[in-house]
GROMACS .gro file of C-alpha atoms in nm:
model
  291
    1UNK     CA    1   0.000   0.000   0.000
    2UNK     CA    2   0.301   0.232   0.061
    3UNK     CA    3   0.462   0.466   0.290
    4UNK     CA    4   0.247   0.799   0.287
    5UNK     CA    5   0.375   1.144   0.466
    6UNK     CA    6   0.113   1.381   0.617
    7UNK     CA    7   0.296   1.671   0.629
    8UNK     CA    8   0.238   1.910   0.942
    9UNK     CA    9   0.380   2.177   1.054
   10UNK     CA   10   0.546   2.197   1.492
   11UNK     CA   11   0.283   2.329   1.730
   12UNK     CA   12   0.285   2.684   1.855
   13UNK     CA   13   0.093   2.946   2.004
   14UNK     CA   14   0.005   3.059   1.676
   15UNK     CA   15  -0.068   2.706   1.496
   16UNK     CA   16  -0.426   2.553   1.514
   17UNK     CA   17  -0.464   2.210   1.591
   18UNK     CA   18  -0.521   1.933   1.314
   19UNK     CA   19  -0.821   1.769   1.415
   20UNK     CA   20  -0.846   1.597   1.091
   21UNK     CA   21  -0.468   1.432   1.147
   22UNK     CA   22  -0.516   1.197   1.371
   23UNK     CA   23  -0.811   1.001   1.204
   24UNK     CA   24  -0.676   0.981   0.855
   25UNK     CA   25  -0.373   0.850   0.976
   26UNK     CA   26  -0.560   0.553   1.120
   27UNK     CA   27  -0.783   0.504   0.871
   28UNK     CA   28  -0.483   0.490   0.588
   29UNK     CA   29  -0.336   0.258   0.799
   30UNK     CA   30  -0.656   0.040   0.830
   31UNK     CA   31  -0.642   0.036   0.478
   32UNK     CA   32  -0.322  -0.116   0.496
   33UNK     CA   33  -0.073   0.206   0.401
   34UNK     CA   34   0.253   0.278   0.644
   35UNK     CA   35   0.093   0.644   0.714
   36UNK     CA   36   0.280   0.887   0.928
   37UNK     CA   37   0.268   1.293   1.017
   38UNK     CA   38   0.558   1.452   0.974
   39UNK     CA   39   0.680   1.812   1.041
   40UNK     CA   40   0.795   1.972   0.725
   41UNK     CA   41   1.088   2.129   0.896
   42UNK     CA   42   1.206   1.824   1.090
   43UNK     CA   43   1.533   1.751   1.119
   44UNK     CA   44   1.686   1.440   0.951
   45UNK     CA   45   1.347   1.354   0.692
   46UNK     CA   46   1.433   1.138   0.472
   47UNK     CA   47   1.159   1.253   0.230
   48UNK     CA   48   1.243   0.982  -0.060
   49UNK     CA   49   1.166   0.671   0.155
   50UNK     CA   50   0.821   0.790   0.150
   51UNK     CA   51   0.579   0.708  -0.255
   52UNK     CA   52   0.409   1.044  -0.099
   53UNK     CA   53   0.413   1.347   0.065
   54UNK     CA   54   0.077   1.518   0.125
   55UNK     CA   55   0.066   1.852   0.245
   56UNK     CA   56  -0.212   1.901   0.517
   57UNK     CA   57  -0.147   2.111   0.785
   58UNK     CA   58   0.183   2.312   0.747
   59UNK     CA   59   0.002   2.611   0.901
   60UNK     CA   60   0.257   2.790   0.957
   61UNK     CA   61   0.421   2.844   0.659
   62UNK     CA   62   0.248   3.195   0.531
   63UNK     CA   63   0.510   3.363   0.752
   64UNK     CA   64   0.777   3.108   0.644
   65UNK     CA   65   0.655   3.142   0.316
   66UNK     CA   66   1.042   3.126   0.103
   67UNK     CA   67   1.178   2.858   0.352
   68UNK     CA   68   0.864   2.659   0.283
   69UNK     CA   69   0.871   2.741  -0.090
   70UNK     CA   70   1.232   2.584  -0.098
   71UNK     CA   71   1.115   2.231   0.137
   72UNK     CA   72   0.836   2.159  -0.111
   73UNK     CA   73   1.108   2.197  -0.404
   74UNK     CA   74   1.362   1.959  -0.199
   75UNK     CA   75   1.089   1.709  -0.107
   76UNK     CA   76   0.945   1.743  -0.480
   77UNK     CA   77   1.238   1.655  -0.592
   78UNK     CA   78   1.315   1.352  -0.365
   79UNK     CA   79   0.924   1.188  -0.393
   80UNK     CA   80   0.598   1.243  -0.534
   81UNK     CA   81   0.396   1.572  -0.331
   82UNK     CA   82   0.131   1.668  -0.344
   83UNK     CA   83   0.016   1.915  -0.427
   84UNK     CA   84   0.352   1.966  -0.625
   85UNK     CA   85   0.615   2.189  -0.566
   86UNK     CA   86   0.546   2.420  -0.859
   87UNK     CA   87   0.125   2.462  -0.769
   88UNK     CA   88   0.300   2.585  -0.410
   89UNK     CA   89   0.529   2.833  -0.526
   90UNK     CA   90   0.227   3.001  -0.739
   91UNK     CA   91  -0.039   2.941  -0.472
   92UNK     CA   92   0.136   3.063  -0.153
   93UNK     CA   93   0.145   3.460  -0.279
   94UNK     CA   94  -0.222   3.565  -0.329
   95UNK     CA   95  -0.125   3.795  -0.589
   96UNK     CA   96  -0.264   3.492  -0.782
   97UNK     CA   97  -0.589   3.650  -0.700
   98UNK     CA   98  -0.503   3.914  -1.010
   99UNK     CA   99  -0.410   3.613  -1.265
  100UNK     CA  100  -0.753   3.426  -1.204
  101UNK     CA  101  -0.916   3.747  -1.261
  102UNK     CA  102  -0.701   3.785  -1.579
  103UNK     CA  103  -0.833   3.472  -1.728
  104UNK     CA  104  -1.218   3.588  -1.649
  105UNK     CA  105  -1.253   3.423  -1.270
  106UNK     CA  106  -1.485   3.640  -1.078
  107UNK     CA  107  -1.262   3.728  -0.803
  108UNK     CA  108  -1.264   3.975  -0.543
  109UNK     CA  109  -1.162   4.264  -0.647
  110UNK     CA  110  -0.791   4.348  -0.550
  111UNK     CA  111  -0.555   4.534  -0.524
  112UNK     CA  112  -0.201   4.514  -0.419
  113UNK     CA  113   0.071   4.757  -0.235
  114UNK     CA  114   0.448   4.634  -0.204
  115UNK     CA  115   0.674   4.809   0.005
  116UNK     CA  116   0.826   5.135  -0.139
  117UNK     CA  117   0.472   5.161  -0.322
  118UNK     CA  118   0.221   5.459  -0.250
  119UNK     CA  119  -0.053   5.357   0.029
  120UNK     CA  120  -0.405   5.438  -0.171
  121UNK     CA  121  -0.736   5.337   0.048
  122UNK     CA  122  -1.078   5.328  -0.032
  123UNK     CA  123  -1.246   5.671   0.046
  124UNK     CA  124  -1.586   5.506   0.046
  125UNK     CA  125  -1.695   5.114   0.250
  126UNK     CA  126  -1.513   4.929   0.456
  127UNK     CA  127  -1.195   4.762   0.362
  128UNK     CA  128  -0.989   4.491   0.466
  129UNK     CA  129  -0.620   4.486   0.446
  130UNK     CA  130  -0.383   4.144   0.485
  131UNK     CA  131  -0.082   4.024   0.399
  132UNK     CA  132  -0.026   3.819   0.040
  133UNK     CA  133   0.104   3.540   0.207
  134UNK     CA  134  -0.128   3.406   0.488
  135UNK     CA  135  -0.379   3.154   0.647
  136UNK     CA  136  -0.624   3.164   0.916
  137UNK     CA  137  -0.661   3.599   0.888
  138UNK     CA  138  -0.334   3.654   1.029
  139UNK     CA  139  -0.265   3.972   1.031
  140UNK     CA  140  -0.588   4.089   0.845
  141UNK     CA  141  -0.804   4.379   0.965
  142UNK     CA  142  -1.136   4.539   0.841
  143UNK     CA  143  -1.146   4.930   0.842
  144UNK     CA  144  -1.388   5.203   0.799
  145UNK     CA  145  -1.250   5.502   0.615
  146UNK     CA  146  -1.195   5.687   0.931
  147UNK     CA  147  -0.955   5.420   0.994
  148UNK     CA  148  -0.664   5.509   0.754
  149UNK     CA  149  -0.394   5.590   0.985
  150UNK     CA  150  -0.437   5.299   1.133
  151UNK     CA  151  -0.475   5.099   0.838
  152UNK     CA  152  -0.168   5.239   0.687
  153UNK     CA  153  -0.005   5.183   1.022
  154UNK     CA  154  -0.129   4.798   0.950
  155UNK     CA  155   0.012   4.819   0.602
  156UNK     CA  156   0.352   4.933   0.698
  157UNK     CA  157   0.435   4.701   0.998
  158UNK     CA  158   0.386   4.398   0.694
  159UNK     CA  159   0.640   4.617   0.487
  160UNK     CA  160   0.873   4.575   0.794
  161UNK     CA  161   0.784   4.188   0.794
  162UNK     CA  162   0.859   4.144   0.433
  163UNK     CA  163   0.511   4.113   0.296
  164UNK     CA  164   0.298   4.285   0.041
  165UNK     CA  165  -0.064   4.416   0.132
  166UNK     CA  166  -0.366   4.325  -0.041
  167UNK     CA  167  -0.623   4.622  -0.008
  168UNK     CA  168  -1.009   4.475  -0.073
  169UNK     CA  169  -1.380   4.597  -0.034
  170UNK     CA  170  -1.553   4.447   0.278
  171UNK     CA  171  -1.773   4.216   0.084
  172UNK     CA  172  -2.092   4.287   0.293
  173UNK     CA  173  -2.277   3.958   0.237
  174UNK     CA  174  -2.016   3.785   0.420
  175UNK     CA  175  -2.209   3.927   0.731
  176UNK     CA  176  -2.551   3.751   0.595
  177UNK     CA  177  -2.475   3.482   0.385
  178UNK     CA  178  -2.115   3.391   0.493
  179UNK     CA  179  -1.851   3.195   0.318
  180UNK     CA  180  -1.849   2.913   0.115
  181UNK     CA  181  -1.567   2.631   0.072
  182UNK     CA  182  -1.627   2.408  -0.194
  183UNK     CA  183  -1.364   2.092  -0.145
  184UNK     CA  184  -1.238   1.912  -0.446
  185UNK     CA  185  -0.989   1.583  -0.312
  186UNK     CA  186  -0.904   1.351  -0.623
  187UNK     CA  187  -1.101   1.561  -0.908
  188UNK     CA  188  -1.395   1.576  -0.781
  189UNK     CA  189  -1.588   1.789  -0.594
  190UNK     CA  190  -1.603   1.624  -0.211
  191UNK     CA  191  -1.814   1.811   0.022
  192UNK     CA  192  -1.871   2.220   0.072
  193UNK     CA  193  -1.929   2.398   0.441
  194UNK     CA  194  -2.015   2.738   0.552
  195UNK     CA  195  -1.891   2.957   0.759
  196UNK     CA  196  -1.961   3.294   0.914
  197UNK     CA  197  -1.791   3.588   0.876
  198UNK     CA  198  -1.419   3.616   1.035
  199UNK     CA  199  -1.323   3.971   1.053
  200UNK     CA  200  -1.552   4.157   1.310
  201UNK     CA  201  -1.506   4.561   1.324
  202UNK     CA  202  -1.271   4.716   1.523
  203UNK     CA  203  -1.031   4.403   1.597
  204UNK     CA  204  -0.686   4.448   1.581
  205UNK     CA  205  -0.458   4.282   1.298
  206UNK     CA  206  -0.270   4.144   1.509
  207UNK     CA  207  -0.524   3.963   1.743
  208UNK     CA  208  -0.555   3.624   1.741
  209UNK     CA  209  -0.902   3.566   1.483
  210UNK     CA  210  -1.108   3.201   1.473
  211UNK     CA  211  -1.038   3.135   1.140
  212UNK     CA  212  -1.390   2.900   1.093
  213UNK     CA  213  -1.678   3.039   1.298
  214UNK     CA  214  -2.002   2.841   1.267
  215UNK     CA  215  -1.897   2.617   1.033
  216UNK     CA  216  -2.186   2.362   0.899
  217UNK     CA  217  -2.212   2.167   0.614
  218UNK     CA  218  -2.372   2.322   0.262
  219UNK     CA  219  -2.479   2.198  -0.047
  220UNK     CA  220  -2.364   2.440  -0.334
  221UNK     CA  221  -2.525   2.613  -0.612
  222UNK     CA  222  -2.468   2.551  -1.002
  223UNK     CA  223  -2.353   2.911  -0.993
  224UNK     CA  224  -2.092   2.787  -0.736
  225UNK     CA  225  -1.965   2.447  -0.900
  226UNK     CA  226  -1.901   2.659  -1.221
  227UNK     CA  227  -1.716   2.902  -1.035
  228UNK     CA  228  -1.521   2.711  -0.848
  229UNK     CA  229  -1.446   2.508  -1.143
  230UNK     CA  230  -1.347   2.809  -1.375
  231UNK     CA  231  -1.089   2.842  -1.091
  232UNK     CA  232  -0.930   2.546  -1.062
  233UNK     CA  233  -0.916   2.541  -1.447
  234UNK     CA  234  -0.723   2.847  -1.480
  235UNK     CA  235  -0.434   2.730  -1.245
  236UNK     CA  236  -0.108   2.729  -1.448
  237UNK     CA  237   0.017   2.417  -1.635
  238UNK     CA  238  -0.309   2.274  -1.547
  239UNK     CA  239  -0.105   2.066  -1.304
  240UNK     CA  240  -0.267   1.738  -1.114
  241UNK     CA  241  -0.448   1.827  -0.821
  242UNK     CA  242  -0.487   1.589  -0.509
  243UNK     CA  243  -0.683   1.818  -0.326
  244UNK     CA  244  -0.812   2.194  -0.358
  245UNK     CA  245  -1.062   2.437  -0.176
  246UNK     CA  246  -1.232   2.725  -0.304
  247UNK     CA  247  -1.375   3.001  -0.068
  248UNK     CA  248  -1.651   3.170  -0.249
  249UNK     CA  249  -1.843   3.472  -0.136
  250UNK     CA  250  -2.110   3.664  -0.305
  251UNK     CA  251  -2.056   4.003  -0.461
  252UNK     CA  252  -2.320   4.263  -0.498
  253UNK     CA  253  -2.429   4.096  -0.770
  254UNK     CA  254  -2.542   3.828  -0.552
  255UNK     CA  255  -2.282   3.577  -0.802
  256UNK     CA  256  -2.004   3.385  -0.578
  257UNK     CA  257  -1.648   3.540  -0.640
  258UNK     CA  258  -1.375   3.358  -0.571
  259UNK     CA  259  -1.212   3.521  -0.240
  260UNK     CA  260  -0.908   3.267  -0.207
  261UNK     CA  261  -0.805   2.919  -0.399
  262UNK     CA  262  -0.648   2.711  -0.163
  263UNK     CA  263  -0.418   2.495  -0.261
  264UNK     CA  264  -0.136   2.435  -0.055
  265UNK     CA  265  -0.244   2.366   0.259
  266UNK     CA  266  -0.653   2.375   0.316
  267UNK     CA  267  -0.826   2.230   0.609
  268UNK     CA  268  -1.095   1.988   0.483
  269UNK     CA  269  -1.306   1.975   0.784
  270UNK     CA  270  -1.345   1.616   0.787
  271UNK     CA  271  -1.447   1.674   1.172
  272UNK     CA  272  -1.746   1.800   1.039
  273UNK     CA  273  -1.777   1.539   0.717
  274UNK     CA  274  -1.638   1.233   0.845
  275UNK     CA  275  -1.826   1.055   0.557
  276UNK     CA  276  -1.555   1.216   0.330
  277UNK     CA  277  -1.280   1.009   0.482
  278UNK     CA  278  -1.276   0.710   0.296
  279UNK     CA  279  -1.288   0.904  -0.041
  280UNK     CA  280  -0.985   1.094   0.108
  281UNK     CA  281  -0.797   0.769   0.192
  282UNK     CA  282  -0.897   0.612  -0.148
  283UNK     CA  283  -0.743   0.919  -0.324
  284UNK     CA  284  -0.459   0.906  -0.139
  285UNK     CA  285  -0.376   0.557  -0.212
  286UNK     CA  286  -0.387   0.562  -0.540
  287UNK     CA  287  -0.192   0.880  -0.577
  288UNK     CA  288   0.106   0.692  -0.360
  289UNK     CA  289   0.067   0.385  -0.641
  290UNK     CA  290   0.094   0.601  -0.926
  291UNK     CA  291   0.437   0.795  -0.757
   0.00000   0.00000   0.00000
């Protein structure tokens, strides 16, 4: 059946726990794989005695993001990973938010501000401000327009980190409708959940957010499939895919937009769709036969 790396990442004050890990390690090795989780920055890996290495929960790498970059290129190099090395580099900077937009992707609108760049806000709505490279809304904020100083005071300190700032519009609906994640794992689509909004006024960027508030299970639209699918379609190379999520909200329009594409490390809530897991294992099994 194969030796099979879940990659992880150490924990930390600022690193969520996998809930998911545990379980899928049994149940791959119930199905008969040698299944084990593995930090990606562990000493002493020897990545190519594994068929496959499958990123899940290497949540800390948006602020690690050119060390991490270089492990997935290493381990790429030494086994099969998924997802690969190349669909990593391109997927942890956001700024792939402008190229899906570029190939007709409804995508929230964007815009970005590197360091050195002028800082130009939104004189009307809220806005929300966060880095290009990161996971769970660290370091995000939502601001009024009364709030510039202190969103270009937000801005600035991720200069001083090394990042660039993405500058959005609030997307209202979030606060009614919330979020949508649409889960692909092997091709297909797998499940979809909701969740509320994450980004309530007046919280600072750099407070600790819950990154999935009142999650629950959805079934998605047409509108949202196609979406979703018009997404994953316009990823470069059109590369092989073992897993991807798509977070959809709806724009004023009332149509989803895509707000991120997840592809290097999503959670896939299998807490909350444990009837997911054996597609999951099956996927994964077959992906370590064809390494």
């Amino acid at each position: 059946m194969g030796r099979i790396a879940l990659v992880t990442c150490r924990p930390g004050p600022e690193v969520a726990e996998d809930r998911d890990l545990p379980g899928l390690v049994r149940a791959l090795g119930a199905a008969g794989a040698e299944a084990v989780a593995v930090a990606w920055d562990e000493e002493g890996v020897e990545w190519g005695s594994f068929d496959l290495a499958v990123i899940r929960s290497t949540w800390d790498y948006s602020w690690r993001a050119a060390e991490f970059v270089a492990w997935a290129e290493r381990c790429g190099r030494a086994t099969r990973l998924a997802n690969p090395a190349d669909v990593v580099r391109w997927n942890a900077d956001k700024r792939y938010l402008g190229e899906l937009g570029a190939a007709g992707v409804p995508v929230v609108e964007t815009r970005y501000v590197a360091a050195g760049e002028p800082v130009e806000l939104p004189e009307e709505g809220e806005f929300v401000v966060k880095p290009t490279s990161g996971a769970g809304a660290r370091l995000a904020a939502r601001y009024t327009p009364e709030e510039h100083e202190v969103a270009v005071r937000h801005i600035r300190r991720m200069h001083a980190e090394g990042f660039t700032a993405m500058v959005q519009p609030y997307v209202r609906s979030v606060d009614t409708a919330g979020e949508r994640a649409l889960q692909f794992f092997g091709g297909s689509l797998l499940h979809a959940s909701r969740k509320g909004a994450v980004l309530a006024p007046g919280t600072p960027y750099d407070a600790r957010k819950t990154a999935h508030p009142g999650l629950t299970p959805w079934t998605p639209t047409e509108d949202e499939l196609t979406v979703a699918e018009r997404a994953l379609g316009a990823v470069p190379g059109a590369p092989e895919l073992l897993y991807a999520r798509v977070d959809l909200v709806d724009g004023d329009d009332g149509r989803p937009r895509v707000m991120e594409l997840e592809l290097v490390e999503p959670d896939l809530f299998l807490s909350l769709h444990p009837e997911s897991v054996p597609r999951v294992v099956d996927a994964i099994l077959k992906a370590a036969a064809a390494g």
